[in-house]
PDB file of C-alpha atoms in Angstrom:
ATOM      1  CA  UNK U   1     100.209 102.521  74.321  1.00 61.00           C
ATOM      2  CA  UNK U   2     100.260 103.370  70.649  1.00 66.00           C
ATOM      3  CA  UNK U   3      99.298 101.442  67.503  1.00 76.00           C
ATOM      4  CA  UNK U   4      97.149  98.998  69.489  1.00 77.00           C
ATOM      5  CA  UNK U   5      95.527  97.750  66.277  1.00 75.00           C
ATOM      6  CA  UNK U   6      98.929  96.569  65.008  1.00 83.00           C
ATOM      7  CA  UNK U   7      99.997  94.651  68.122  1.00 92.00           C
ATOM      8  CA  UNK U   8      99.286  91.069  69.142  1.00 96.00           C
ATOM      9  CA  UNK U   9      98.429  91.553  72.795  1.00 97.00           C
ATOM     10  CA  UNK U  10      97.673  87.865  73.344  1.00 97.00           C
ATOM     11  CA  UNK U  11     101.256  87.039  72.346  1.00 97.00           C
ATOM     12  CA  UNK U  12     102.481  89.745  74.742  1.00 97.00           C
ATOM     13  CA  UNK U  13     100.222  88.350  77.480  1.00 97.00           C
ATOM     14  CA  UNK U  14     101.794  84.915  77.139  1.00 97.00           C
ATOM     15  CA  UNK U  15     105.410  86.145  76.994  1.00 96.00           C
ATOM     16  CA  UNK U  16     106.719  85.726  80.547  1.00 94.00           C
ATOM     17  CA  UNK U  17     109.928  87.721  79.871  1.00 88.00           C
ATOM     18  CA  UNK U  18     111.827  85.593  82.445  1.00 94.00           C
ATOM     19  CA  UNK U  19     109.228  86.345  85.110  1.00 97.00           C
ATOM     20  CA  UNK U  20     108.357  85.740  87.839  1.00 97.00           C
ATOM     21  CA  UNK U  21     111.492  87.158  89.366  1.00 97.00           C
ATOM     22  CA  UNK U  22     112.711  89.095  92.369  1.00 98.00           C
ATOM     23  CA  UNK U  23     115.016  92.062  92.648  1.00 97.00           C
ATOM     24  CA  UNK U  24     116.587  93.638  95.693  1.00 97.00           C
ATOM     25  CA  UNK U  25     116.450  97.422  95.547  1.00 97.00           C
ATOM     26  CA  UNK U  26     118.954  99.671  97.284  1.00 97.00           C
ATOM     27  CA  UNK U  27     117.463 103.144  96.813  1.00 95.00           C
ATOM     28  CA  UNK U  28     116.560 104.358 100.318  1.00 96.00           C
ATOM     29  CA  UNK U  29     113.631 106.509  99.165  1.00 96.00           C
ATOM     30  CA  UNK U  30     112.093 103.576  97.313  1.00 95.00           C
ATOM     31  CA  UNK U  31     112.672 101.223 100.250  1.00 96.00           C
ATOM     32  CA  UNK U  32     110.902 103.712 102.515  1.00 97.00           C
ATOM     33  CA  UNK U  33     108.081 104.278 100.016  1.00 96.00           C
ATOM     34  CA  UNK U  34     107.382 100.576  99.425  1.00 95.00           C
ATOM     35  CA  UNK U  35     108.191  99.264 102.889  1.00 95.00           C
ATOM     36  CA  UNK U  36     111.089  97.022 102.013  1.00 97.00           C
ATOM     37  CA  UNK U  37     113.753  96.096  99.498  1.00 98.00           C
ATOM     38  CA  UNK U  38     112.424  92.809  98.051  1.00 98.00           C
ATOM     39  CA  UNK U  39     110.598  93.630  94.806  1.00 98.00           C
ATOM     40  CA  UNK U  40     108.555  91.066  92.870  1.00 98.00           C
ATOM     41  CA  UNK U  41     107.858  91.013  89.128  1.00 98.00           C
ATOM     42  CA  UNK U  42     104.820  88.994  88.070  1.00 98.00           C
ATOM     43  CA  UNK U  43     104.430  87.862  84.446  1.00 98.00           C
ATOM     44  CA  UNK U  44     101.618  89.416  82.375  1.00 98.00           C
ATOM     45  CA  UNK U  45      99.492  86.245  82.343  1.00 98.00           C
ATOM     46  CA  UNK U  46      99.294  86.304  86.160  1.00 98.00           C
ATOM     47  CA  UNK U  47      97.557  89.692  86.044  1.00 98.00           C
ATOM     48  CA  UNK U  48      95.053  88.284  83.554  1.00 98.00           C
ATOM     49  CA  UNK U  49      94.382  85.254  85.789  1.00 98.00           C
ATOM     50  CA  UNK U  50      93.630  87.460  88.799  1.00 98.00           C
ATOM     51  CA  UNK U  51      91.507  89.911  86.789  1.00 98.00           C
ATOM     52  CA  UNK U  52      89.366  86.965  85.615  1.00 98.00           C
ATOM     53  CA  UNK U  53      88.398  86.170  89.222  1.00 98.00           C
ATOM     54  CA  UNK U  54      86.332  89.343  89.694  1.00 98.00           C
ATOM     55  CA  UNK U  55      82.586  88.599  89.392  1.00 98.00           C
ATOM     56  CA  UNK U  56      79.863  90.936  88.133  1.00 97.00           C
ATOM     57  CA  UNK U  57      79.218  93.737  90.629  1.00 97.00           C
ATOM     58  CA  UNK U  58      82.671  93.506  92.180  1.00 98.00           C
ATOM     59  CA  UNK U  59      85.818  95.561  91.555  1.00 98.00           C
ATOM     60  CA  UNK U  60      89.560  95.291  91.968  1.00 98.00           C
ATOM     61  CA  UNK U  61      92.400  97.805  91.959  1.00 98.00           C
ATOM     62  CA  UNK U  62      95.837  97.411  90.429  1.00 98.00           C
ATOM     63  CA  UNK U  63      97.223  98.113  93.911  1.00 98.00           C
ATOM     64  CA  UNK U  64      95.269  95.207  95.389  1.00 98.00           C
ATOM     65  CA  UNK U  65      96.659  92.894  92.718  1.00 98.00           C
ATOM     66  CA  UNK U  66     100.187  94.090  93.501  1.00 98.00           C
ATOM     67  CA  UNK U  67      99.652  93.539  97.242  1.00 98.00           C
ATOM     68  CA  UNK U  68      98.282  90.064  96.571  1.00 98.00           C
ATOM     69  CA  UNK U  69     101.290  89.070  94.430  1.00 98.00           C
ATOM     70  CA  UNK U  70     103.765  90.413  96.985  1.00 98.00           C
ATOM     71  CA  UNK U  71     102.059  88.552  99.825  1.00 98.00           C
ATOM     72  CA  UNK U  72     101.764  85.302  97.819  1.00 98.00           C
ATOM     73  CA  UNK U  73     105.438  85.407  96.855  1.00 98.00           C
ATOM     74  CA  UNK U  74     107.114  86.630 100.041  1.00 98.00           C
ATOM     75  CA  UNK U  75     108.077  90.017  98.618  1.00 98.00           C
ATOM     76  CA  UNK U  76     107.812  93.462 100.182  1.00 98.00           C
ATOM     77  CA  UNK U  77     106.042  94.817  97.094  1.00 98.00           C
ATOM     78  CA  UNK U  78     105.291  94.162  93.433  1.00 98.00           C
ATOM     79  CA  UNK U  79     106.942  96.417  90.864  1.00 97.00           C
ATOM     80  CA  UNK U  80     104.411  99.166  89.997  1.00 97.00           C
ATOM     81  CA  UNK U  81     105.389 100.179  86.445  1.00 96.00           C
ATOM     82  CA  UNK U  82     105.161  96.704  84.917  1.00 97.00           C
ATOM     83  CA  UNK U  83     101.949  96.130  86.895  1.00 98.00           C
ATOM     84  CA  UNK U  84     100.235  99.002  85.094  1.00 97.00           C
ATOM     85  CA  UNK U  85     101.566  97.907  81.722  1.00 97.00           C
ATOM     86  CA  UNK U  86     100.586  94.263  82.234  1.00 98.00           C
ATOM     87  CA  UNK U  87      97.052  95.172  83.340  1.00 98.00           C
ATOM     88  CA  UNK U  88      96.706  97.155  80.091  1.00 97.00           C
ATOM     89  CA  UNK U  89      98.098  94.237  78.080  1.00 97.00           C
ATOM     90  CA  UNK U  90      95.520  91.916  79.699  1.00 98.00           C
ATOM     91  CA  UNK U  91      92.759  94.378  78.780  1.00 98.00           C
ATOM     92  CA  UNK U  92      93.843  94.726  75.158  1.00 98.00           C
ATOM     93  CA  UNK U  93      94.410  90.962  74.810  1.00 98.00           C
ATOM     94  CA  UNK U  94      90.846  90.350  75.980  1.00 98.00           C
ATOM     95  CA  UNK U  95      89.564  93.012  73.593  1.00 97.00           C
ATOM     96  CA  UNK U  96      91.313  91.266  70.683  1.00 96.00           C
ATOM     97  CA  UNK U  97      89.754  87.857  71.464  1.00 96.00           C
ATOM     98  CA  UNK U  98      86.379  86.803  70.071  1.00 93.00           C
ATOM     99  CA  UNK U  99      85.508  84.921  73.257  1.00 94.00           C
ATOM    100  CA  UNK U 100      87.048  83.899  76.587  1.00 95.00           C
ATOM    101  CA  UNK U 101      86.992  87.536  77.673  1.00 97.00           C
ATOM    102  CA  UNK U 102      88.731  88.890  80.776  1.00 98.00           C
ATOM    103  CA  UNK U 103      86.492  91.399  82.623  1.00 98.00           C
ATOM    104  CA  UNK U 104      89.272  93.988  82.632  1.00 98.00           C
ATOM    105  CA  UNK U 105      86.865  96.913  83.097  1.00 98.00           C
ATOM    106  CA  UNK U 106      86.388  95.781  86.712  1.00 98.00           C
ATOM    107  CA  UNK U 107      90.052  96.496  87.492  1.00 98.00           C
ATOM    108  CA  UNK U 108      90.522 100.122  88.536  1.00 98.00           C
ATOM    109  CA  UNK U 109      93.453 102.382  89.179  1.00 98.00           C
ATOM    110  CA  UNK U 110      94.140 103.803  92.660  1.00 97.00           C
ATOM    111  CA  UNK U 111      91.219 105.402  94.506  1.00 97.00           C
ATOM    112  CA  UNK U 112      88.678 103.820  92.167  1.00 98.00           C
ATOM    113  CA  UNK U 113      89.828 105.741  89.091  1.00 98.00           C
ATOM    114  CA  UNK U 114      88.878 104.504  85.626  1.00 98.00           C
ATOM    115  CA  UNK U 115      91.755 103.564  83.325  1.00 98.00           C
ATOM    116  CA  UNK U 116      92.124 105.695  80.163  1.00 96.00           C
ATOM    117  CA  UNK U 117      94.551 103.134  78.698  1.00 95.00           C
ATOM    118  CA  UNK U 118      91.892 100.439  78.343  1.00 97.00           C
ATOM    119  CA  UNK U 119      90.272  99.757  74.952  1.00 97.00           C
ATOM    120  CA  UNK U 120      87.796 102.555  74.254  1.00 97.00           C
ATOM    121  CA  UNK U 121      89.241 104.674  77.085  1.00 96.00           C
ATOM    122  CA  UNK U 122      87.259 105.749  80.126  1.00 97.00           C
ATOM    123  CA  UNK U 123      84.041 106.092  78.108  1.00 97.00           C
ATOM    124  CA  UNK U 124      83.938 102.377  77.283  1.00 98.00           C
ATOM    125  CA  UNK U 125      84.928 101.377  80.826  1.00 98.00           C
ATOM    126  CA  UNK U 126      82.328 103.762  82.258  1.00 98.00           C
ATOM    127  CA  UNK U 127      79.605 102.232  80.093  1.00 98.00           C
ATOM    128  CA  UNK U 128      80.483  98.648  81.089  1.00 98.00           C
ATOM    129  CA  UNK U 129      80.677  99.488  84.792  1.00 98.00           C
ATOM    130  CA  UNK U 130      77.358 101.346  84.706  1.00 98.00           C
ATOM    131  CA  UNK U 131      75.756  98.310  83.028  1.00 98.00           C
ATOM    132  CA  UNK U 132      76.900  96.308  86.060  1.00 98.00           C
ATOM    133  CA  UNK U 133      75.298  98.777  88.480  1.00 98.00           C
ATOM    134  CA  UNK U 134      78.197 101.046  89.433  1.00 98.00           C
ATOM    135  CA  UNK U 135      77.864 104.826  89.630  1.00 98.00           C
ATOM    136  CA  UNK U 136      80.617 106.795  87.916  1.00 98.00           C
ATOM    137  CA  UNK U 137      81.530 110.294  89.097  1.00 98.00           C
ATOM    138  CA  UNK U 138      83.647 112.951  87.448  1.00 96.00           C
ATOM    139  CA  UNK U 139      86.274 114.949  89.328  1.00 96.00           C
ATOM    140  CA  UNK U 140      88.321 117.932  88.249  1.00 94.00           C
ATOM    141  CA  UNK U 141      87.714 120.902  85.983  1.00 91.00           C
ATOM    142  CA  UNK U 142      90.643 120.902  83.606  1.00 93.00           C
ATOM    143  CA  UNK U 143      92.249 117.506  84.285  1.00 93.00           C
ATOM    144  CA  UNK U 144      88.999 115.534  84.356  1.00 95.00           C
ATOM    145  CA  UNK U 145      89.113 112.037  85.787  1.00 97.00           C
ATOM    146  CA  UNK U 146      86.400 109.471  86.379  1.00 98.00           C
ATOM    147  CA  UNK U 147      85.918 107.311  89.459  1.00 98.00           C
ATOM    148  CA  UNK U 148      83.562 104.610  90.707  1.00 98.00           C
ATOM    149  CA  UNK U 149      81.540 106.134  93.516  1.00 98.00           C
ATOM    150  CA  UNK U 150      82.042 104.285  96.819  1.00 97.00           C
ATOM    151  CA  UNK U 151      84.198 101.704  95.011  1.00 98.00           C
ATOM    152  CA  UNK U 152      85.527 100.397  98.343  1.00 98.00           C
ATOM    153  CA  UNK U 153      82.138  98.846  99.073  1.00 98.00           C
ATOM    154  CA  UNK U 154      82.371  96.721  95.912  1.00 98.00           C
ATOM    155  CA  UNK U 155      85.977  95.536  96.240  1.00 98.00           C
ATOM    156  CA  UNK U 156      86.607  91.871  95.552  1.00 98.00           C
ATOM    157  CA  UNK U 157      88.701  90.151  98.181  1.00 97.00           C
ATOM    158  CA  UNK U 158      91.692  88.213  96.855  1.00 96.00           C
TER     159      UNK U 158
END
């Protein structure tokens, strides 16, 4: 996202944009990729609510949140693009609040990857996760990415 300092992420977080909603997809490749044609869209605030459940020492992935929403709502899958955007909105909304923080840094991308779109980028997320006892590893030489080592062992069960 750009111009984060000029946006009201808490207003965005609370704007449901006519969600939750379902959509039936017809693209065969997508149906095969996601295992069905019934796609669910969760509102931004729902991501925040789930991210708040993760206690110190535990982790969550965006994929796990998507699976949880799909299962809870009888869908084949939860739409992935809005999921990533809404997780970032939840993070920035928390960052903009003085208190009542959402522990967004505990929500990882796929394979335990840190999220560069969070406030302060991967450096800030890395610092917060290390303070909670997680070990962060670096992968790649030119396209460097950071991951929580053995993140699977710390996953929070929804």
